[in-house]
PDB file of C-alpha atoms and ligand atoms in Angstrom:
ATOM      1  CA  UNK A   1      61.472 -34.450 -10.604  1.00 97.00           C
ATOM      2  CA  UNK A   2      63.716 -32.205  -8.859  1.00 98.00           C
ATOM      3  CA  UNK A   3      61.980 -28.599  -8.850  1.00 98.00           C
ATOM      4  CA  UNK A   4      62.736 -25.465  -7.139  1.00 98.00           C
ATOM      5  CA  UNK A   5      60.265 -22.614  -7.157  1.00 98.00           C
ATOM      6  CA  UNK A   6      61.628 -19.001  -7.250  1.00 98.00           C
ATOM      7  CA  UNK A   7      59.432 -15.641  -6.666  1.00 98.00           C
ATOM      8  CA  UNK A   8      59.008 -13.052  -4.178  1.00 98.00           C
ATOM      9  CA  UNK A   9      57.179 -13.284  -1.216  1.00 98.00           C
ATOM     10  CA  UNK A  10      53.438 -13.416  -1.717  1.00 97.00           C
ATOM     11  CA  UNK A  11      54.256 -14.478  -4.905  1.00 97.00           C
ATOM     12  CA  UNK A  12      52.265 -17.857  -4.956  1.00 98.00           C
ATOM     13  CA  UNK A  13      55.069 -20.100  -4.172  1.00 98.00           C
ATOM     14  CA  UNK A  14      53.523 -22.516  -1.614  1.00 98.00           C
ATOM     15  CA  UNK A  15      49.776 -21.980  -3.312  1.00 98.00           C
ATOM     16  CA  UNK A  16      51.218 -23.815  -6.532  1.00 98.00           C
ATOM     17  CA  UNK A  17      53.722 -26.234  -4.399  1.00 98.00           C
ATOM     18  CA  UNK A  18      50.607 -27.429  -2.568  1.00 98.00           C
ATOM     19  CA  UNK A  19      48.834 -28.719  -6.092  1.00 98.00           C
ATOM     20  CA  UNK A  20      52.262 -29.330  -7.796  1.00 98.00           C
ATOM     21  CA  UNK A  21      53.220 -31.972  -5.355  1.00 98.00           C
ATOM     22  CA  UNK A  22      50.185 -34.417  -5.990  1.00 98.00           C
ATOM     23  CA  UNK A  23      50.780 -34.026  -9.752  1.00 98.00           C
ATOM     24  CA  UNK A  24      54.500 -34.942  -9.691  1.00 98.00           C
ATOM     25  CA  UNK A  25      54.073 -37.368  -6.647  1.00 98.00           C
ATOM     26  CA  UNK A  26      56.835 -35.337  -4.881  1.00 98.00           C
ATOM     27  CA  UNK A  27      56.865 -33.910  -1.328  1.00 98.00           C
ATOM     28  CA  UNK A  28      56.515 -30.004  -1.038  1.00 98.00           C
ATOM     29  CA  UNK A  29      59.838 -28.878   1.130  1.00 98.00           C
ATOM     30  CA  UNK A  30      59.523 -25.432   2.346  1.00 98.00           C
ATOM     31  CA  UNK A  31      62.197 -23.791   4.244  1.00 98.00           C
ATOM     32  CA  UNK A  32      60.011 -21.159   5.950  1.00 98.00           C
ATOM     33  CA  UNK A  33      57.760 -23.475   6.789  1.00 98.00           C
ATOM     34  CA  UNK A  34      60.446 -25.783   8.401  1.00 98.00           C
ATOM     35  CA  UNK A  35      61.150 -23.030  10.567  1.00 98.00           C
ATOM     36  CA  UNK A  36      58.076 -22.027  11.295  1.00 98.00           C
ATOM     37  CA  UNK A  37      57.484 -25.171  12.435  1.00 98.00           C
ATOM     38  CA  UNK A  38      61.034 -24.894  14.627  1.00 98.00           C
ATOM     39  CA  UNK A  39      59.820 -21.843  15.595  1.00 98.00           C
ATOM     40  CA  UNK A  40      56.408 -23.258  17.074  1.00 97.00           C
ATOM     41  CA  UNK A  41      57.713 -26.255  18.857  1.00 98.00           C
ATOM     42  CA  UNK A  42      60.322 -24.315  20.879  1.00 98.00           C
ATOM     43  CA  UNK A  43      63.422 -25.657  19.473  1.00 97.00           C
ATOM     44  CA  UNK A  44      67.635 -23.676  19.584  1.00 97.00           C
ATOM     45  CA  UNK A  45      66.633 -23.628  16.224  1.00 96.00           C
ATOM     46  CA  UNK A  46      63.735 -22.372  16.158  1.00 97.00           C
ATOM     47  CA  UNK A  47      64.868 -19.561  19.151  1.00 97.00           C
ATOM     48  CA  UNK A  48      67.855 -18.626  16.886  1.00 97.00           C
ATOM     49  CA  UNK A  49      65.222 -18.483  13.925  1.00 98.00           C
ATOM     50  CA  UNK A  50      62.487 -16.384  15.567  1.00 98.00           C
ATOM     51  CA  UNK A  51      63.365 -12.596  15.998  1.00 98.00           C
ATOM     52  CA  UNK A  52      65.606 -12.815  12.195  1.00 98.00           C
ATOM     53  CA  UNK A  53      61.982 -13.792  10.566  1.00 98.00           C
ATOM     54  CA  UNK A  54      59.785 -11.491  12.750  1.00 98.00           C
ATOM     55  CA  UNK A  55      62.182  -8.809  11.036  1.00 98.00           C
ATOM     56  CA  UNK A  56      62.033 -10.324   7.265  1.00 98.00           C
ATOM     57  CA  UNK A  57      65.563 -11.106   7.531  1.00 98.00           C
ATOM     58  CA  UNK A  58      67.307 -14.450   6.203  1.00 98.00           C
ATOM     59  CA  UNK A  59      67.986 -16.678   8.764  1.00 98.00           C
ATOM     60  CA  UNK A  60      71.719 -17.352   8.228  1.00 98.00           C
ATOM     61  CA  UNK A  61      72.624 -20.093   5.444  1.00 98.00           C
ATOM     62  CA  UNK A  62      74.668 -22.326   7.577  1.00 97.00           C
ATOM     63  CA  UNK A  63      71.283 -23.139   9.949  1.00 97.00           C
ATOM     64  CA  UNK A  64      69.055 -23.341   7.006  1.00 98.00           C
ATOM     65  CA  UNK A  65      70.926 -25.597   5.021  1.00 97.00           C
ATOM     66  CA  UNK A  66      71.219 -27.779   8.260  1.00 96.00           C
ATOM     67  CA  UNK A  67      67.382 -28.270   8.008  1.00 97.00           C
ATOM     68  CA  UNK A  68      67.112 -29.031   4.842  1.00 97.00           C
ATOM     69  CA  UNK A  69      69.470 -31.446   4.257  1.00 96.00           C
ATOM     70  CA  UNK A  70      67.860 -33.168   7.212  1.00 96.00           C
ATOM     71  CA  UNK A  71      64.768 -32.900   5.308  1.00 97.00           C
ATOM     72  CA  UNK A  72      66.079 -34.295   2.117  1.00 96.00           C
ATOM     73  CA  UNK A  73      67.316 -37.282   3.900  1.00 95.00           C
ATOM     74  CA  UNK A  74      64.277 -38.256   4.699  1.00 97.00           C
ATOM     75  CA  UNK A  75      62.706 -41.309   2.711  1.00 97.00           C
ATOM     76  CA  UNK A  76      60.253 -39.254   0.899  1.00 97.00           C
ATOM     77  CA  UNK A  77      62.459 -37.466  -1.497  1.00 97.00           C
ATOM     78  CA  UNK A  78      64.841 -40.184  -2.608  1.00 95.00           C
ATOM     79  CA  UNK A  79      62.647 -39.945  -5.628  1.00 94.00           C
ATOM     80  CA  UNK A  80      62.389 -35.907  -5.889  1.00 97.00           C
ATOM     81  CA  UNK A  81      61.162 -33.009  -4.253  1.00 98.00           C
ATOM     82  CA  UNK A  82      59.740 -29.349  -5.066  1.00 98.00           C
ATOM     83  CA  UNK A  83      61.602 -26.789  -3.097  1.00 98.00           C
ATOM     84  CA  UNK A  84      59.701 -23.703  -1.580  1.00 98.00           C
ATOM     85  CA  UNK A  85      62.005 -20.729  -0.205  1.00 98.00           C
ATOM     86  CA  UNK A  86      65.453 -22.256  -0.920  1.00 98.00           C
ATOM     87  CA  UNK A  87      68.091 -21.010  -2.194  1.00 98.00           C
ATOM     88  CA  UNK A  88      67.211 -17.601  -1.345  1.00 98.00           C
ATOM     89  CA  UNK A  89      71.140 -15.547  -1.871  1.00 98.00           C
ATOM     90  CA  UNK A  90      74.019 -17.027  -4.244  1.00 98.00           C
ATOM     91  CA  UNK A  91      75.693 -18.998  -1.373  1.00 98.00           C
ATOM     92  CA  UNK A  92      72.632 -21.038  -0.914  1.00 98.00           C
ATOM     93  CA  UNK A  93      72.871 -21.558  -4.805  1.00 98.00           C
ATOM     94  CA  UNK A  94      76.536 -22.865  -4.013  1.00 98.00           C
ATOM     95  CA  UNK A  95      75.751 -24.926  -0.911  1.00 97.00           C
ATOM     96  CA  UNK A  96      72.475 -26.472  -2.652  1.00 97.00           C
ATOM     97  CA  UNK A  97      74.489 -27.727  -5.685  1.00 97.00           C
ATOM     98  CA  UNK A  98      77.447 -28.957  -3.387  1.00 96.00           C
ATOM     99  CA  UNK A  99      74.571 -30.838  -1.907  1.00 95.00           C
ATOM    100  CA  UNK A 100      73.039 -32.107  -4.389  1.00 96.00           C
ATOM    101  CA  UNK A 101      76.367 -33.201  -6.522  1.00 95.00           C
ATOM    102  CA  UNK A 102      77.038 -35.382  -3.241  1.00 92.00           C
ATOM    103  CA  UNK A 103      73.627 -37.095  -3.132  1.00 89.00           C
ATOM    104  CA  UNK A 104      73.556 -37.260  -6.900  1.00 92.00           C
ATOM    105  CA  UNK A 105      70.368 -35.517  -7.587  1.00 94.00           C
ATOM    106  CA  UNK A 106      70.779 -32.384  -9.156  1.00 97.00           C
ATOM    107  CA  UNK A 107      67.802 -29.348 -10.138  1.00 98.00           C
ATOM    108  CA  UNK A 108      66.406 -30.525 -12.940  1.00 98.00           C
ATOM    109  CA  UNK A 109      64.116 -27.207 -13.145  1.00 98.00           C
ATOM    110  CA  UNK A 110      63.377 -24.119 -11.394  1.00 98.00           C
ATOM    111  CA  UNK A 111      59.816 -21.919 -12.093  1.00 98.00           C
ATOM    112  CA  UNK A 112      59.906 -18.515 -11.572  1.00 98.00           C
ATOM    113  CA  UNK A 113      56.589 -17.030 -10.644  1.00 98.00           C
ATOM    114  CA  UNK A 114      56.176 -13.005 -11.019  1.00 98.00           C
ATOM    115  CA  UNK A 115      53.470 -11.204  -9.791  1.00 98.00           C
ATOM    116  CA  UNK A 116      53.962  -6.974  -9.587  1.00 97.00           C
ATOM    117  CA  UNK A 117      54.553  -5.962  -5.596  1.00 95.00           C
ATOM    118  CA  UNK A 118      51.538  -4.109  -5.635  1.00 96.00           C
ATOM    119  CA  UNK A 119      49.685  -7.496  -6.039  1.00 97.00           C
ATOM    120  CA  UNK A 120      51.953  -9.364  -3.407  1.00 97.00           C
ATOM    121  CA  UNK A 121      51.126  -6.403  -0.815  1.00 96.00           C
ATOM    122  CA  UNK A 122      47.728  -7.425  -1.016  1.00 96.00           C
ATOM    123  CA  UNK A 123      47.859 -10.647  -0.961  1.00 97.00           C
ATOM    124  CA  UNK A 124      49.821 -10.911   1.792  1.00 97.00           C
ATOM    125  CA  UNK A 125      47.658  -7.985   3.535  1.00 96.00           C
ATOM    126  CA  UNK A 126      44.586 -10.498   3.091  1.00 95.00           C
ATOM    127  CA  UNK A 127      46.351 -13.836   4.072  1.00 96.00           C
ATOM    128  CA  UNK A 128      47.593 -11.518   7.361  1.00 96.00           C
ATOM    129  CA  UNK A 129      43.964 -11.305   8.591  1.00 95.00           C
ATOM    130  CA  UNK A 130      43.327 -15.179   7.630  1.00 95.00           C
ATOM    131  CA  UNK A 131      46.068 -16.525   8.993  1.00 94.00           C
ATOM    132  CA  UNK A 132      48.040 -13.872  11.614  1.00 91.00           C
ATOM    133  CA  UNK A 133      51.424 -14.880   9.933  1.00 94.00           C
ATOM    134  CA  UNK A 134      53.820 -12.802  12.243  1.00 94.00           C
ATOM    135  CA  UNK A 135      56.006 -11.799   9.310  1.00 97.00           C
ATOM    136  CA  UNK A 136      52.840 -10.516   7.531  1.00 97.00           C
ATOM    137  CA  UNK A 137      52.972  -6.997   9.056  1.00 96.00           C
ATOM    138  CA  UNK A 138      53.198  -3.809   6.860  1.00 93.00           C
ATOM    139  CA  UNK A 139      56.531  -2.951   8.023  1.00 96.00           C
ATOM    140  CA  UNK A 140      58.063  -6.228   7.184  1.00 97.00           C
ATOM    141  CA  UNK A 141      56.668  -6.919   4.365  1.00 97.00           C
ATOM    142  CA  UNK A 142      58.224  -4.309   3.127  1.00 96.00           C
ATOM    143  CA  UNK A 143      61.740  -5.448   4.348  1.00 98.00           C
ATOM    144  CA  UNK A 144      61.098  -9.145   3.250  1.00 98.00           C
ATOM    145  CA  UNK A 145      60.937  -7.373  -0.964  1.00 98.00           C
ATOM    146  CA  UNK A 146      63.790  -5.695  -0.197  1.00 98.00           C
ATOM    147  CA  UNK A 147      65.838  -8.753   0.550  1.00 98.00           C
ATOM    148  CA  UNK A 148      64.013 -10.062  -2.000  1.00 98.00           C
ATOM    149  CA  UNK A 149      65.004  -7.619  -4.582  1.00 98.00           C
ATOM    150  CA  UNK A 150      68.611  -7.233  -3.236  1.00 98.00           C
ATOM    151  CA  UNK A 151      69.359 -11.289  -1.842  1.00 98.00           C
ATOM    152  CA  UNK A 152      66.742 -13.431  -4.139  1.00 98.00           C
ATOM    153  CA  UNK A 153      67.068 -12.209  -7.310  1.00 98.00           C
ATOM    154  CA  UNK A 154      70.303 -13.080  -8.203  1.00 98.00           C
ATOM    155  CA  UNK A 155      69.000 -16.447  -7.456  1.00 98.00           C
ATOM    156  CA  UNK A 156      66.881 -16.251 -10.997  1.00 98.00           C
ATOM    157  CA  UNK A 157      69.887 -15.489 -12.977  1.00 98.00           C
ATOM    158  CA  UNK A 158      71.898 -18.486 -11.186  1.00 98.00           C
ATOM    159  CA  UNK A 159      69.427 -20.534 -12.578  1.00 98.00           C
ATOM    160  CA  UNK A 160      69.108 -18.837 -16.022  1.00 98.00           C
ATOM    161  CA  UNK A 161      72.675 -18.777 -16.384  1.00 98.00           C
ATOM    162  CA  UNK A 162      72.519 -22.758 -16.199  1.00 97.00           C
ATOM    163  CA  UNK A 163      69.265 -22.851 -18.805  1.00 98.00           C
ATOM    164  CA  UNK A 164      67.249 -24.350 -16.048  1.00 98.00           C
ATOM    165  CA  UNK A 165      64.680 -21.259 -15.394  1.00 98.00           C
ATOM    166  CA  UNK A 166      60.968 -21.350 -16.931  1.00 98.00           C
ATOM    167  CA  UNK A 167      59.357 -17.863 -16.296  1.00 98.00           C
ATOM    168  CA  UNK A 168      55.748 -18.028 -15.636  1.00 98.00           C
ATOM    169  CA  UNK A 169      52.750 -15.192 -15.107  1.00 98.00           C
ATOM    170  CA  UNK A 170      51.673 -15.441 -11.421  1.00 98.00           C
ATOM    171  CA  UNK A 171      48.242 -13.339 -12.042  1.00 98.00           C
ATOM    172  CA  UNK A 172      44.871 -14.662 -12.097  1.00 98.00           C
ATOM    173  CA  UNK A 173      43.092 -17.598 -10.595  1.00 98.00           C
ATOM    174  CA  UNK A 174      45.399 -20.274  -8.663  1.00 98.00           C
ATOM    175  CA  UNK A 175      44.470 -22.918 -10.984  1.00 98.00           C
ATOM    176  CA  UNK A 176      45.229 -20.875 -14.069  1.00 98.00           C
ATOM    177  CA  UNK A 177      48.572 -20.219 -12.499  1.00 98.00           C
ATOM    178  CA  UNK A 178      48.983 -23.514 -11.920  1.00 98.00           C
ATOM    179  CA  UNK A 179      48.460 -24.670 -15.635  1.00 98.00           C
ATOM    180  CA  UNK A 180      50.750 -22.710 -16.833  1.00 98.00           C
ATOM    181  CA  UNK A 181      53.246 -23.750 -14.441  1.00 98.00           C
ATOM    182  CA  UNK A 182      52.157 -27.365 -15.858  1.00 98.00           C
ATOM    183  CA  UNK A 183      52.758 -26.319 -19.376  1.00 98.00           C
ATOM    184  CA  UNK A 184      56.059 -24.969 -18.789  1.00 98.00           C
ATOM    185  CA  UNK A 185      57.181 -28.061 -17.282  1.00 97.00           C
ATOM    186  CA  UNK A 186      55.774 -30.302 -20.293  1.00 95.00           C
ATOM    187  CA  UNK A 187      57.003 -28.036 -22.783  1.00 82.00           C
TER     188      UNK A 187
HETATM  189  P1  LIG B   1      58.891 -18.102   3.533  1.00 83.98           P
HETATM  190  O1  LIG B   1      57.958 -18.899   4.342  1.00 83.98           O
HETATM  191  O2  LIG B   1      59.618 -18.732   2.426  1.00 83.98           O
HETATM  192  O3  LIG B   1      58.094 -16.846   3.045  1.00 83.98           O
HETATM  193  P2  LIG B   1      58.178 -15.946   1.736  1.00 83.98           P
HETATM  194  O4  LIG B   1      59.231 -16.224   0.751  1.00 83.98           O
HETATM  195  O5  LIG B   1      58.170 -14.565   2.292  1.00 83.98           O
HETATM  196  O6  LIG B   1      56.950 -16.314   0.949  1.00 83.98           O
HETATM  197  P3  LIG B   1      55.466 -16.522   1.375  1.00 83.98           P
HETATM  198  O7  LIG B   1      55.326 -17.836   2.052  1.00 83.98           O
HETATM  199  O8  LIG B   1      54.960 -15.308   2.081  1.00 83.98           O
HETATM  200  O9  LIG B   1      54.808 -16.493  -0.047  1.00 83.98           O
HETATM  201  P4  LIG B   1      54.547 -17.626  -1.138  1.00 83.98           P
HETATM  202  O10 LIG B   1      55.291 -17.295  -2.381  1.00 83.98           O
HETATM  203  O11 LIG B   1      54.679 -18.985  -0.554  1.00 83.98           O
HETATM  204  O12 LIG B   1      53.038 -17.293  -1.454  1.00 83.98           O
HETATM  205  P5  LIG B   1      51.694 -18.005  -0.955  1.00 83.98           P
HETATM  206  O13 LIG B   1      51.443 -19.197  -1.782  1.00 83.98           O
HETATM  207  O14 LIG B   1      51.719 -18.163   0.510  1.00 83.98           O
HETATM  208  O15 LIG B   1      59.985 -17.430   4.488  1.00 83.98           O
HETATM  209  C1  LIG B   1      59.621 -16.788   5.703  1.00 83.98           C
HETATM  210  C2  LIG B   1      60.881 -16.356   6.438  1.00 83.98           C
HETATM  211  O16 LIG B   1      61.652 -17.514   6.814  1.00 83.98           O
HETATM  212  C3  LIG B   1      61.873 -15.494   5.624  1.00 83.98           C
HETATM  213  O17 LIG B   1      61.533 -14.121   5.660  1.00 83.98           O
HETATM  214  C4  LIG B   1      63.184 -15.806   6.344  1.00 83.98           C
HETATM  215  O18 LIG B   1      63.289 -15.097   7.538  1.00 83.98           O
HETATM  216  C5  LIG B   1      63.041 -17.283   6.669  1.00 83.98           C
HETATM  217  N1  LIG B   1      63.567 -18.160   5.609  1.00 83.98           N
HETATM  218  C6  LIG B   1      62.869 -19.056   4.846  1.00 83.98           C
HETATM  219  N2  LIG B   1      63.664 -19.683   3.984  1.00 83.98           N
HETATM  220  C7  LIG B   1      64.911 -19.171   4.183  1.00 83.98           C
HETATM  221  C8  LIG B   1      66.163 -19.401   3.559  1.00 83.98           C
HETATM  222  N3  LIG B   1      66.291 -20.274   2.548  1.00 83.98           N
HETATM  223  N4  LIG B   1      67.220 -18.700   4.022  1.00 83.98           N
HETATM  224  C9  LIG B   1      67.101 -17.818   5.035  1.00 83.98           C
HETATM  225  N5  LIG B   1      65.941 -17.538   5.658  1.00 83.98           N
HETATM  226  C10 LIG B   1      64.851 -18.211   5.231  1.00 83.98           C
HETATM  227  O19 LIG B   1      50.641 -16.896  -1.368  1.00 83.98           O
HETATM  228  C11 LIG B   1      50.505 -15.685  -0.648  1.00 83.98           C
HETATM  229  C12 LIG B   1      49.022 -15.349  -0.459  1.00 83.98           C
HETATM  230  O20 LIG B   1      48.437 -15.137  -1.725  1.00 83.98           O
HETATM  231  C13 LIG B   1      48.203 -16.481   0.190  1.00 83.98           C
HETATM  232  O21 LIG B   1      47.250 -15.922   1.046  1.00 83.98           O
HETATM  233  C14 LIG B   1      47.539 -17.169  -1.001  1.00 83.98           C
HETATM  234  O22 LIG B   1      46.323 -17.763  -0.648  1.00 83.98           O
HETATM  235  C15 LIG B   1      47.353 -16.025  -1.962  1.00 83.98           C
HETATM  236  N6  LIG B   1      47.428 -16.446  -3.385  1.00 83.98           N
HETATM  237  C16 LIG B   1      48.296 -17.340  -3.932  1.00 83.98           C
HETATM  238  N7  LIG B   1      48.075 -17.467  -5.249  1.00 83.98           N
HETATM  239  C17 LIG B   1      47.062 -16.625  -5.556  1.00 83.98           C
HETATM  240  C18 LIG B   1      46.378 -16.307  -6.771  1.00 83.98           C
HETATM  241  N8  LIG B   1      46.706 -16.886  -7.956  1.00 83.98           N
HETATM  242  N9  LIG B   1      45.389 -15.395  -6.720  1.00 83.98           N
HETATM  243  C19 LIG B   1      45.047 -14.811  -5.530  1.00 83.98           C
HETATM  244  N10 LIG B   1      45.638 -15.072  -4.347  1.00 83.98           N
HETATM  245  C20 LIG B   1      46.643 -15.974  -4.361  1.00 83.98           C
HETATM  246 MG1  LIG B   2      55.311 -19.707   1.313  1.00 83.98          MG
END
């Protein structure tokens, strides 16, 4: 299965992709987590990369796309994949599908999650003193759901527009989140 999950920020999206990829035997390809890791190990990359996410800005498309389709050449997702973070404006949309069209393997389904920003501000608040994300500051969270709001967004109707969106309740427990996400994808 081919799967991309949409949401804000906070929103759940690698929580779910972590149990979603052992159900559906598919890796879990996250974009932001592909540069944090560029980020970490010192690479152009990851120097280009760096200051753009300590801001909550989007990384521009061309060097994005770059890593992924590295990533998706990989062995592991000759047989699908559940994207995390990508595509995150309507160009991304465009280059994903122009992608996928010349590998043959086109979205088969994208899962929204929603959860209300009040929610996602303190969710990320808590994971900030787990984890010491450097993006999970006050001051850019707040930029990172405005890009959201005017960049991502879109994205959802992209998707909608193609009758490929299921829209699913991010609150309550991660498991029950999880189900539902399940049952949308059965149903
Ligand atoms: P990215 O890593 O994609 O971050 P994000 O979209 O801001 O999303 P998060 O990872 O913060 O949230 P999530 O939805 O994965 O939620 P999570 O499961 O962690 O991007 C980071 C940056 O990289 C961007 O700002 C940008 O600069 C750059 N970037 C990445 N992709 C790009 C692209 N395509 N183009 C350009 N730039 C790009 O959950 C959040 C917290 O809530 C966790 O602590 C979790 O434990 C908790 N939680 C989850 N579910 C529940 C639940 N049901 N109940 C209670 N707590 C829960
Ligand atoms: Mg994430």
């Amino acid at each position: 299965m081919r799967l991309v999950l949409l949401g804000a920020p906070g929103g759940g999206k690698g929580t779910q992709a972590a149990q979603l990829k052992d159900e559906l035997n598919v890796p879990h390809i996250s974009t932001g987590d592909l540069l944090r890791g560029a980020v970490q190990a010192g690479t152009p990359l990851g120097l280009k990369a760096k200051a753009v996410m300590e801001a909550g800005d989007l990384v521009s498309d061309d060097l994005v796309l770059g890593i992924l389709e590295d990533r998706l050449a990989e062995d592991d997702a000759s047989n699908g994949f559940i994207l995390d973070g990508f595509p995150r404006n309507l160009v991304q949309c465009e280059m994903l599908d122009g992608l996928l069209t010349r590998i043959e393997q086109p979205i088969d389904v994208a899962v929204n999650i929603v959860v209300p920003e009040e929610v996602i501000v303190e969710r990320i608040a808590s994971r900030a003193q787990q984890e010491g994300r450097a993006d999970d500051n006050e001051e850019t969270v707040r930029n990172r759901l405005k890009v959201y709001r005017e960049q991502t967004a879109p994205v959802v109707d992209y998707y909608g527009e193609r009758d490929l969106v299921h829209t699913v309740d991010g609150l309550g427990t991660i498991d029950e989140v999880f189900d539902r996400i399940m049952g949308a994808l059965k149903g």
